[in-house]
Amino acid sequence: MIRASALCLALLSLSACGLSPMYAGGSQGAVAQGLAAIEVPMIEGRAGWLVRNALIDRLGAAGEAAPRYRLDVRLDDRLEGLGVLNDDTIGRERRILRARYQLVDLASGDILLDATAGSDAGIDVVSSEYATIAAEQTALENLAREVSGRIATQIALTLRKGQ
């Protein structure tokens, strides 16, 4: 009896915690509509192309809604050598992708969000130059998806808070 009442009390307290789904209402919800109304201008370089495409996929910004916001993104993509071997060659690299981004309200020109996102990946440098270049490119593709995911999540939180 005590166990059952304790379980009921725990369930009641969970329902009052204030959590609500971010994307309530599906594609017709306020957050999804706000994300779809974000214009993502071209971003310089190969990393910029990858991040922009990943952002467009994440945000659902396929040009269906009239843009209300603009997302300005600047990237810093670096490749650092780590792990020097006995013969003075590099045995490991680290690819670092950082983004500084601003969400701008097109109607007022106000900056709603000014933030950074980034990630890095380790790469083994092997004797085959082709394999190393392929690993560097794969790392960049993965980092672009990860950084765009972080940007999209922060934007969704900002739009939800602004409701």
mmCIF file with all atom_site columns, C-alpha atoms in Angstrom:
data_model
loop_
_atom_site.group_PDB
_atom_site.id
_atom_site.type_symbol
_atom_site.label_atom_id
_atom_site.label_alt_id
_atom_site.label_comp_id
_atom_site.label_asym_id
_atom_site.label_entity_id
_atom_site.label_seq_id
_atom_site.pdbx_PDB_ins_code
_atom_site.Cartn_x
_atom_site.Cartn_y
_atom_site.Cartn_z
_atom_site.occupancy
_atom_site.B_iso_or_equiv
_atom_site.pdbx_formal_charge
_atom_site.auth_seq_id
_atom_site.auth_comp_id
_atom_site.auth_asym_id
_atom_site.auth_atom_id
_atom_site.pdbx_PDB_model_num
ATOM 1   C CA . MET A 1 1   ? 0.000  0.000  0.000   1.00 0.00 ? 1   MET A CA 1
ATOM 2   C CA . ILE A 1 2   ? 2.771  2.428  0.937   1.00 0.00 ? 2   ILE A CA 1
ATOM 3   C CA . ARG A 1 3   ? 4.714  1.455  -2.163  1.00 0.00 ? 3   ARG A CA 1
ATOM 4   C CA . ALA A 1 4   ? 1.713  2.081  -4.428  1.00 0.00 ? 4   ALA A CA 1
ATOM 5   C CA . SER A 1 5   ? 1.026  5.494  -2.903  1.00 0.00 ? 5   SER A CA 1
ATOM 6   C CA . ALA A 1 6   ? 4.710  6.440  -3.226  1.00 0.00 ? 6   ALA A CA 1
ATOM 7   C CA . LEU A 1 7   ? 4.625  5.426  -6.892  1.00 0.00 ? 7   LEU A CA 1
ATOM 8   C CA . CYS A 1 8   ? 1.502  7.527  -7.508  1.00 0.00 ? 8   CYS A CA 1
ATOM 9   C CA . LEU A 1 9   ? 3.101  10.497 -5.784  1.00 0.00 ? 9   LEU A CA 1
ATOM 10  C CA . ALA A 1 10  ? 6.231  10.130 -7.951  1.00 0.00 ? 10  ALA A CA 1
ATOM 11  C CA . LEU A 1 11  ? 4.152  9.983  -11.131 1.00 0.00 ? 11  LEU A CA 1
ATOM 12  C CA . LEU A 1 12  ? 2.194  13.082 -10.139 1.00 0.00 ? 12  LEU A CA 1
ATOM 13  C CA . SER A 1 13  ? 5.375  15.019 -9.426  1.00 0.00 ? 13  SER A CA 1
ATOM 14  C CA . LEU A 1 14  ? 6.755  14.116 -12.869 1.00 0.00 ? 14  LEU A CA 1
ATOM 15  C CA . SER A 1 15  ? 3.716  15.537 -14.619 1.00 0.00 ? 15  SER A CA 1
ATOM 16  C CA . ALA A 1 16  ? 4.258  18.878 -12.879 1.00 0.00 ? 16  ALA A CA 1
ATOM 17  C CA . CYS A 1 17  ? 7.953  19.244 -13.818 1.00 0.00 ? 17  CYS A CA 1
ATOM 18  C CA . GLY A 1 18  ? 7.218  21.744 -16.610 1.00 0.00 ? 18  GLY A CA 1
ATOM 19  C CA . LEU A 1 19  ? 8.787  19.795 -19.452 1.00 0.00 ? 19  LEU A CA 1
ATOM 20  C CA . SER A 1 20  ? 7.118  20.118 -22.804 1.00 0.00 ? 20  SER A CA 1
ATOM 21  C CA . PRO A 1 21  ? 8.134  18.853 -26.238 1.00 0.00 ? 21  PRO A CA 1
ATOM 22  C CA . MET A 1 22  ? 10.306 21.236 -28.260 1.00 0.00 ? 22  MET A CA 1
ATOM 23  C CA . TYR A 1 23  ? 8.608  20.406 -31.535 1.00 0.00 ? 23  TYR A CA 1
ATOM 24  C CA . ALA A 1 24  ? 5.035  20.293 -30.225 1.00 0.00 ? 24  ALA A CA 1
ATOM 25  C CA . GLY A 1 25  ? 2.623  20.563 -33.113 1.00 0.00 ? 25  GLY A CA 1
ATOM 26  C CA . GLY A 1 26  ? 4.931  18.822 -35.594 1.00 0.00 ? 26  GLY A CA 1
ATOM 27  C CA . SER A 1 27  ? 5.673  20.732 -38.776 1.00 0.00 ? 27  SER A CA 1
ATOM 28  C CA . GLN A 1 28  ? 2.857  23.179 -37.941 1.00 0.00 ? 28  GLN A CA 1
ATOM 29  C CA . GLY A 1 29  ? 4.327  24.038 -34.533 1.00 0.00 ? 29  GLY A CA 1
ATOM 30  C CA . ALA A 1 30  ? 5.844  27.426 -33.801 1.00 0.00 ? 30  ALA A CA 1
ATOM 31  C CA . VAL A 1 31  ? 9.447  26.180 -33.517 1.00 0.00 ? 31  VAL A CA 1
ATOM 32  C CA . ALA A 1 32  ? 9.293  24.151 -36.740 1.00 0.00 ? 32  ALA A CA 1
ATOM 33  C CA . GLN A 1 33  ? 7.726  27.092 -38.580 1.00 0.00 ? 33  GLN A CA 1
ATOM 34  C CA . GLY A 1 34  ? 10.426 29.410 -37.235 1.00 0.00 ? 34  GLY A CA 1
ATOM 35  C CA . LEU A 1 35  ? 13.208 27.037 -38.276 1.00 0.00 ? 35  LEU A CA 1
ATOM 36  C CA . ALA A 1 36  ? 11.745 26.703 -41.770 1.00 0.00 ? 36  ALA A CA 1
ATOM 37  C CA . ALA A 1 37  ? 11.731 30.506 -42.112 1.00 0.00 ? 37  ALA A CA 1
ATOM 38  C CA . ILE A 1 38  ? 15.518 30.837 -41.723 1.00 0.00 ? 38  ILE A CA 1
ATOM 39  C CA . GLU A 1 39  ? 17.564 31.883 -44.730 1.00 0.00 ? 39  GLU A CA 1
ATOM 40  C CA . VAL A 1 40  ? 21.088 30.440 -44.780 1.00 0.00 ? 40  VAL A CA 1
ATOM 41  C CA . PRO A 1 41  ? 23.360 32.468 -47.100 1.00 0.00 ? 41  PRO A CA 1
ATOM 42  C CA . MET A 1 42  ? 26.382 30.916 -48.781 1.00 0.00 ? 42  MET A CA 1
ATOM 43  C CA . ILE A 1 43  ? 29.304 30.130 -46.466 1.00 0.00 ? 43  ILE A CA 1
ATOM 44  C CA . GLU A 1 44  ? 32.831 30.307 -47.827 1.00 0.00 ? 44  GLU A CA 1
ATOM 45  C CA . GLY A 1 45  ? 34.873 27.190 -48.661 1.00 0.00 ? 45  GLY A CA 1
ATOM 46  C CA . ARG A 1 46  ? 34.260 23.452 -48.757 1.00 0.00 ? 46  ARG A CA 1
ATOM 47  C CA . ALA A 1 47  ? 33.521 23.360 -45.035 1.00 0.00 ? 47  ALA A CA 1
ATOM 48  C CA . GLY A 1 48  ? 31.031 26.185 -45.572 1.00 0.00 ? 48  GLY A CA 1
ATOM 49  C CA . TRP A 1 49  ? 29.289 24.285 -48.350 1.00 0.00 ? 49  TRP A CA 1
ATOM 50  C CA . LEU A 1 50  ? 28.994 21.201 -46.137 1.00 0.00 ? 50  LEU A CA 1
ATOM 51  C CA . VAL A 1 51  ? 27.759 23.143 -43.092 1.00 0.00 ? 51  VAL A CA 1
ATOM 52  C CA . ARG A 1 52  ? 25.241 25.148 -45.146 1.00 0.00 ? 52  ARG A CA 1
ATOM 53  C CA . ASN A 1 53  ? 23.757 22.010 -46.722 1.00 0.00 ? 53  ASN A CA 1
ATOM 54  C CA . ALA A 1 54  ? 23.563 20.288 -43.334 1.00 0.00 ? 54  ALA A CA 1
ATOM 55  C CA . LEU A 1 55  ? 21.877 23.369 -41.829 1.00 0.00 ? 55  LEU A CA 1
ATOM 56  C CA . ILE A 1 56  ? 19.311 23.540 -44.634 1.00 0.00 ? 56  ILE A CA 1
ATOM 57  C CA . ASP A 1 57  ? 18.529 19.849 -44.083 1.00 0.00 ? 57  ASP A CA 1
ATOM 58  C CA . ARG A 1 58  ? 18.283 20.301 -40.291 1.00 0.00 ? 58  ARG A CA 1
ATOM 59  C CA . LEU A 1 59  ? 16.231 23.467 -40.314 1.00 0.00 ? 59  LEU A CA 1
ATOM 60  C CA . GLY A 1 60  ? 13.833 22.338 -43.003 1.00 0.00 ? 60  GLY A CA 1
ATOM 61  C CA . ALA A 1 61  ? 14.560 25.619 -44.768 1.00 0.00 ? 61  ALA A CA 1
ATOM 62  C CA . ALA A 1 62  ? 13.805 24.501 -48.305 1.00 0.00 ? 62  ALA A CA 1
ATOM 63  C CA . GLY A 1 63  ? 12.518 27.895 -49.397 1.00 0.00 ? 63  GLY A CA 1
ATOM 64  C CA . GLU A 1 64  ? 8.862  27.001 -48.770 1.00 0.00 ? 64  GLU A CA 1
ATOM 65  C CA . ALA A 1 65  ? 8.276  29.726 -46.194 1.00 0.00 ? 65  ALA A CA 1
ATOM 66  C CA . ALA A 1 66  ? 9.090  33.397 -46.641 1.00 0.00 ? 66  ALA A CA 1
ATOM 67  C CA . PRO A 1 67  ? 12.311 34.056 -44.711 1.00 0.00 ? 67  PRO A CA 1
ATOM 68  C CA . ARG A 1 68  ? 11.861 35.850 -41.403 1.00 0.00 ? 68  ARG A CA 1
ATOM 69  C CA . TYR A 1 69  ? 15.399 35.257 -40.158 1.00 0.00 ? 69  TYR A CA 1
ATOM 70  C CA . ARG A 1 70  ? 18.896 35.119 -41.620 1.00 0.00 ? 70  ARG A CA 1
ATOM 71  C CA . LEU A 1 71  ? 21.617 32.899 -40.216 1.00 0.00 ? 71  LEU A CA 1
ATOM 72  C CA . ASP A 1 72  ? 25.091 34.364 -40.741 1.00 0.00 ? 72  ASP A CA 1
ATOM 73  C CA . VAL A 1 73  ? 27.861 31.806 -40.216 1.00 0.00 ? 73  VAL A CA 1
ATOM 74  C CA . ARG A 1 74  ? 31.647 32.213 -40.258 1.00 0.00 ? 74  ARG A CA 1
ATOM 75  C CA . LEU A 1 75  ? 33.812 29.114 -40.030 1.00 0.00 ? 75  LEU A CA 1
ATOM 76  C CA . ASP A 1 76  ? 37.315 28.373 -38.839 1.00 0.00 ? 76  ASP A CA 1
ATOM 77  C CA . ASP A 1 77  ? 38.541 25.027 -40.199 1.00 0.00 ? 77  ASP A CA 1
ATOM 78  C CA . ARG A 1 78  ? 42.001 23.936 -39.063 1.00 0.00 ? 78  ARG A CA 1
ATOM 79  C CA . LEU A 1 79  ? 44.093 20.835 -39.391 1.00 0.00 ? 79  LEU A CA 1
ATOM 80  C CA . GLU A 1 80  ? 46.785 20.441 -36.721 1.00 0.00 ? 80  GLU A CA 1
ATOM 81  C CA . GLY A 1 81  ? 49.588 17.905 -36.664 1.00 0.00 ? 81  GLY A CA 1
ATOM 82  C CA . LEU A 1 82  ? 49.957 15.926 -33.454 1.00 0.00 ? 82  LEU A CA 1
ATOM 83  C CA . GLY A 1 83  ? 51.950 12.908 -32.389 1.00 0.00 ? 83  GLY A CA 1
ATOM 84  C CA . VAL A 1 84  ? 55.395 13.375 -33.966 1.00 0.00 ? 84  VAL A CA 1
ATOM 85  C CA . LEU A 1 85  ? 57.073 10.022 -34.597 1.00 0.00 ? 85  LEU A CA 1
ATOM 86  C CA . ASN A 1 86  ? 60.767 9.098  -34.228 1.00 0.00 ? 86  ASN A CA 1
ATOM 87  C CA . ASP A 1 87  ? 61.466 9.981  -37.880 1.00 0.00 ? 87  ASP A CA 1
ATOM 88  C CA . ASP A 1 88  ? 59.949 13.491 -37.416 1.00 0.00 ? 88  ASP A CA 1
ATOM 89  C CA . THR A 1 89  ? 56.770 12.637 -39.324 1.00 0.00 ? 89  THR A CA 1
ATOM 90  C CA . ILE A 1 90  ? 53.302 13.338 -38.009 1.00 0.00 ? 90  ILE A CA 1
ATOM 91  C CA . GLY A 1 91  ? 51.457 10.256 -36.773 1.00 0.00 ? 91  GLY A CA 1
ATOM 92  C CA . ARG A 1 92  ? 48.184 11.906 -35.794 1.00 0.00 ? 92  ARG A CA 1
ATOM 93  C CA . GLU A 1 93  ? 46.205 14.963 -36.844 1.00 0.00 ? 93  GLU A CA 1
ATOM 94  C CA . ARG A 1 94  ? 43.319 16.860 -35.352 1.00 0.00 ? 94  ARG A CA 1
ATOM 95  C CA . ARG A 1 95  ? 40.715 18.571 -37.517 1.00 0.00 ? 95  ARG A CA 1
ATOM 96  C CA . ILE A 1 96  ? 38.962 21.440 -35.740 1.00 0.00 ? 96  ILE A CA 1
ATOM 97  C CA . LEU A 1 97  ? 35.814 23.105 -37.050 1.00 0.00 ? 97  LEU A CA 1
ATOM 98  C CA . ARG A 1 98  ? 34.468 26.148 -35.214 1.00 0.00 ? 98  ARG A CA 1
ATOM 99  C CA . ALA A 1 99  ? 31.499 28.288 -36.219 1.00 0.00 ? 99  ALA A CA 1
ATOM 100 C CA . ARG A 1 100 ? 30.527 31.771 -35.093 1.00 0.00 ? 100 ARG A CA 1
ATOM 101 C CA . TYR A 1 101 ? 26.922 32.417 -36.016 1.00 0.00 ? 101 TYR A CA 1
ATOM 102 C CA . GLN A 1 102 ? 24.256 35.064 -35.643 1.00 0.00 ? 102 GLN A CA 1
ATOM 103 C CA . LEU A 1 103 ? 20.509 34.731 -36.082 1.00 0.00 ? 103 LEU A CA 1
ATOM 104 C CA . VAL A 1 104 ? 19.163 38.021 -37.432 1.00 0.00 ? 104 VAL A CA 1
ATOM 105 C CA . ASP A 1 105 ? 15.504 39.050 -37.482 1.00 0.00 ? 105 ASP A CA 1
ATOM 106 C CA . LEU A 1 106 ? 14.977 40.374 -41.024 1.00 0.00 ? 106 LEU A CA 1
ATOM 107 C CA . ALA A 1 107 ? 12.070 42.663 -40.065 1.00 0.00 ? 107 ALA A CA 1
ATOM 108 C CA . SER A 1 108 ? 13.856 44.570 -37.308 1.00 0.00 ? 108 SER A CA 1
ATOM 109 C CA . GLY A 1 109 ? 17.528 43.820 -37.975 1.00 0.00 ? 109 GLY A CA 1
ATOM 110 C CA . ASP A 1 110 ? 17.934 42.679 -34.365 1.00 0.00 ? 110 ASP A CA 1
ATOM 111 C CA . ILE A 1 111 ? 20.423 39.930 -33.576 1.00 0.00 ? 111 ILE A CA 1
ATOM 112 C CA . LEU A 1 112 ? 18.424 37.280 -31.719 1.00 0.00 ? 112 LEU A CA 1
ATOM 113 C CA . LEU A 1 113 ? 21.338 34.917 -31.148 1.00 0.00 ? 113 LEU A CA 1
ATOM 114 C CA . ASP A 1 114 ? 25.109 35.397 -31.283 1.00 0.00 ? 114 ASP A CA 1
ATOM 115 C CA . ALA A 1 115 ? 26.964 32.216 -30.392 1.00 0.00 ? 115 ALA A CA 1
ATOM 116 C CA . THR A 1 116 ? 29.664 29.732 -31.319 1.00 0.00 ? 116 THR A CA 1
ATOM 117 C CA . ALA A 1 117 ? 29.674 26.008 -31.911 1.00 0.00 ? 117 ALA A CA 1
ATOM 118 C CA . GLY A 1 118 ? 32.506 23.652 -32.662 1.00 0.00 ? 118 GLY A CA 1
ATOM 119 C CA . SER A 1 119 ? 33.880 20.183 -32.633 1.00 0.00 ? 119 SER A CA 1
ATOM 120 C CA . ASP A 1 120 ? 37.070 18.338 -33.453 1.00 0.00 ? 120 ASP A CA 1
ATOM 121 C CA . ALA A 1 121 ? 38.133 14.904 -34.657 1.00 0.00 ? 121 ALA A CA 1
ATOM 122 C CA . GLY A 1 122 ? 41.332 12.900 -34.451 1.00 0.00 ? 122 GLY A CA 1
ATOM 123 C CA . ILE A 1 123 ? 42.813 11.395 -37.614 1.00 0.00 ? 123 ILE A CA 1
ATOM 124 C CA . ASP A 1 124 ? 45.495 8.719  -37.915 1.00 0.00 ? 124 ASP A CA 1
ATOM 125 C CA . VAL A 1 125 ? 48.137 9.582  -40.497 1.00 0.00 ? 125 VAL A CA 1
ATOM 126 C CA . VAL A 1 126 ? 49.028 6.401  -42.360 1.00 0.00 ? 126 VAL A CA 1
ATOM 127 C CA . SER A 1 127 ? 51.613 5.599  -45.033 1.00 0.00 ? 127 SER A CA 1
ATOM 128 C CA . SER A 1 128 ? 49.045 5.967  -47.822 1.00 0.00 ? 128 SER A CA 1
ATOM 129 C CA . GLU A 1 129 ? 48.588 9.645  -48.632 1.00 0.00 ? 129 GLU A CA 1
ATOM 130 C CA . TYR A 1 130 ? 45.248 8.873  -50.317 1.00 0.00 ? 130 TYR A CA 1
ATOM 131 C CA . ALA A 1 131 ? 43.923 7.185  -47.157 1.00 0.00 ? 131 ALA A CA 1
ATOM 132 C CA . THR A 1 132 ? 44.987 10.142 -45.027 1.00 0.00 ? 132 THR A CA 1
ATOM 133 C CA . ILE A 1 133 ? 43.316 12.657 -47.355 1.00 0.00 ? 133 ILE A CA 1
ATOM 134 C CA . ALA A 1 134 ? 40.148 10.526 -47.402 1.00 0.00 ? 134 ALA A CA 1
ATOM 135 C CA . ALA A 1 135 ? 40.167 10.412 -43.578 1.00 0.00 ? 135 ALA A CA 1
ATOM 136 C CA . GLU A 1 136 ? 40.586 14.208 -43.420 1.00 0.00 ? 136 GLU A CA 1
ATOM 137 C CA . GLN A 1 137 ? 37.631 14.716 -45.787 1.00 0.00 ? 137 GLN A CA 1
ATOM 138 C CA . THR A 1 138 ? 35.456 12.246 -43.890 1.00 0.00 ? 138 THR A CA 1
ATOM 139 C CA . ALA A 1 139 ? 36.316 14.015 -40.631 1.00 0.00 ? 139 ALA A CA 1
ATOM 140 C CA . LEU A 1 140 ? 35.276 17.337 -42.186 1.00 0.00 ? 140 LEU A CA 1
ATOM 141 C CA . GLU A 1 141 ? 31.945 15.885 -43.353 1.00 0.00 ? 141 GLU A CA 1
ATOM 142 C CA . ASN A 1 142 ? 31.228 14.466 -39.904 1.00 0.00 ? 142 ASN A CA 1
ATOM 143 C CA . LEU A 1 143 ? 32.237 17.701 -38.171 1.00 0.00 ? 143 LEU A CA 1
ATOM 144 C CA . ALA A 1 144 ? 30.009 19.732 -40.494 1.00 0.00 ? 144 ALA A CA 1
ATOM 145 C CA . ARG A 1 145 ? 27.014 17.577 -39.540 1.00 0.00 ? 145 ARG A CA 1
ATOM 146 C CA . GLU A 1 146 ? 27.836 17.791 -35.834 1.00 0.00 ? 146 GLU A CA 1
ATOM 147 C CA . VAL A 1 147 ? 28.387 21.567 -35.808 1.00 0.00 ? 147 VAL A CA 1
ATOM 148 C CA . SER A 1 148 ? 25.215 22.182 -37.847 1.00 0.00 ? 148 SER A CA 1
ATOM 149 C CA . GLY A 1 149 ? 23.287 20.017 -35.384 1.00 0.00 ? 149 GLY A CA 1
ATOM 150 C CA . ARG A 1 150 ? 24.538 22.099 -32.471 1.00 0.00 ? 150 ARG A CA 1
ATOM 151 C CA . ILE A 1 151 ? 23.648 25.321 -34.272 1.00 0.00 ? 151 ILE A CA 1
ATOM 152 C CA . ALA A 1 152 ? 20.149 24.071 -35.138 1.00 0.00 ? 152 ALA A CA 1
ATOM 153 C CA . THR A 1 153 ? 19.519 22.965 -31.551 1.00 0.00 ? 153 THR A CA 1
ATOM 154 C CA . GLN A 1 154 ? 20.582 26.330 -30.122 1.00 0.00 ? 154 GLN A CA 1
ATOM 155 C CA . ILE A 1 155 ? 18.423 28.167 -32.654 1.00 0.00 ? 155 ILE A CA 1
ATOM 156 C CA . ALA A 1 156 ? 15.425 25.987 -31.793 1.00 0.00 ? 156 ALA A CA 1
ATOM 157 C CA . LEU A 1 157 ? 15.912 26.761 -28.096 1.00 0.00 ? 157 LEU A CA 1
ATOM 158 C CA . THR A 1 158 ? 16.167 30.479 -28.867 1.00 0.00 ? 158 THR A CA 1
ATOM 159 C CA . LEU A 1 159 ? 13.007 30.465 -30.994 1.00 0.00 ? 159 LEU A CA 1
ATOM 160 C CA . ARG A 1 160 ? 11.143 28.483 -28.342 1.00 0.00 ? 160 ARG A CA 1
ATOM 161 C CA . LYS A 1 161 ? 12.203 30.912 -25.626 1.00 0.00 ? 161 LYS A CA 1
ATOM 162 C CA . GLY A 1 162 ? 11.059 33.853 -27.768 1.00 0.00 ? 162 GLY A CA 1
ATOM 163 C CA . GLN A 1 163 ? 7.499  32.524 -28.056 1.00 0.00 ? 163 GLN A CA 1
#
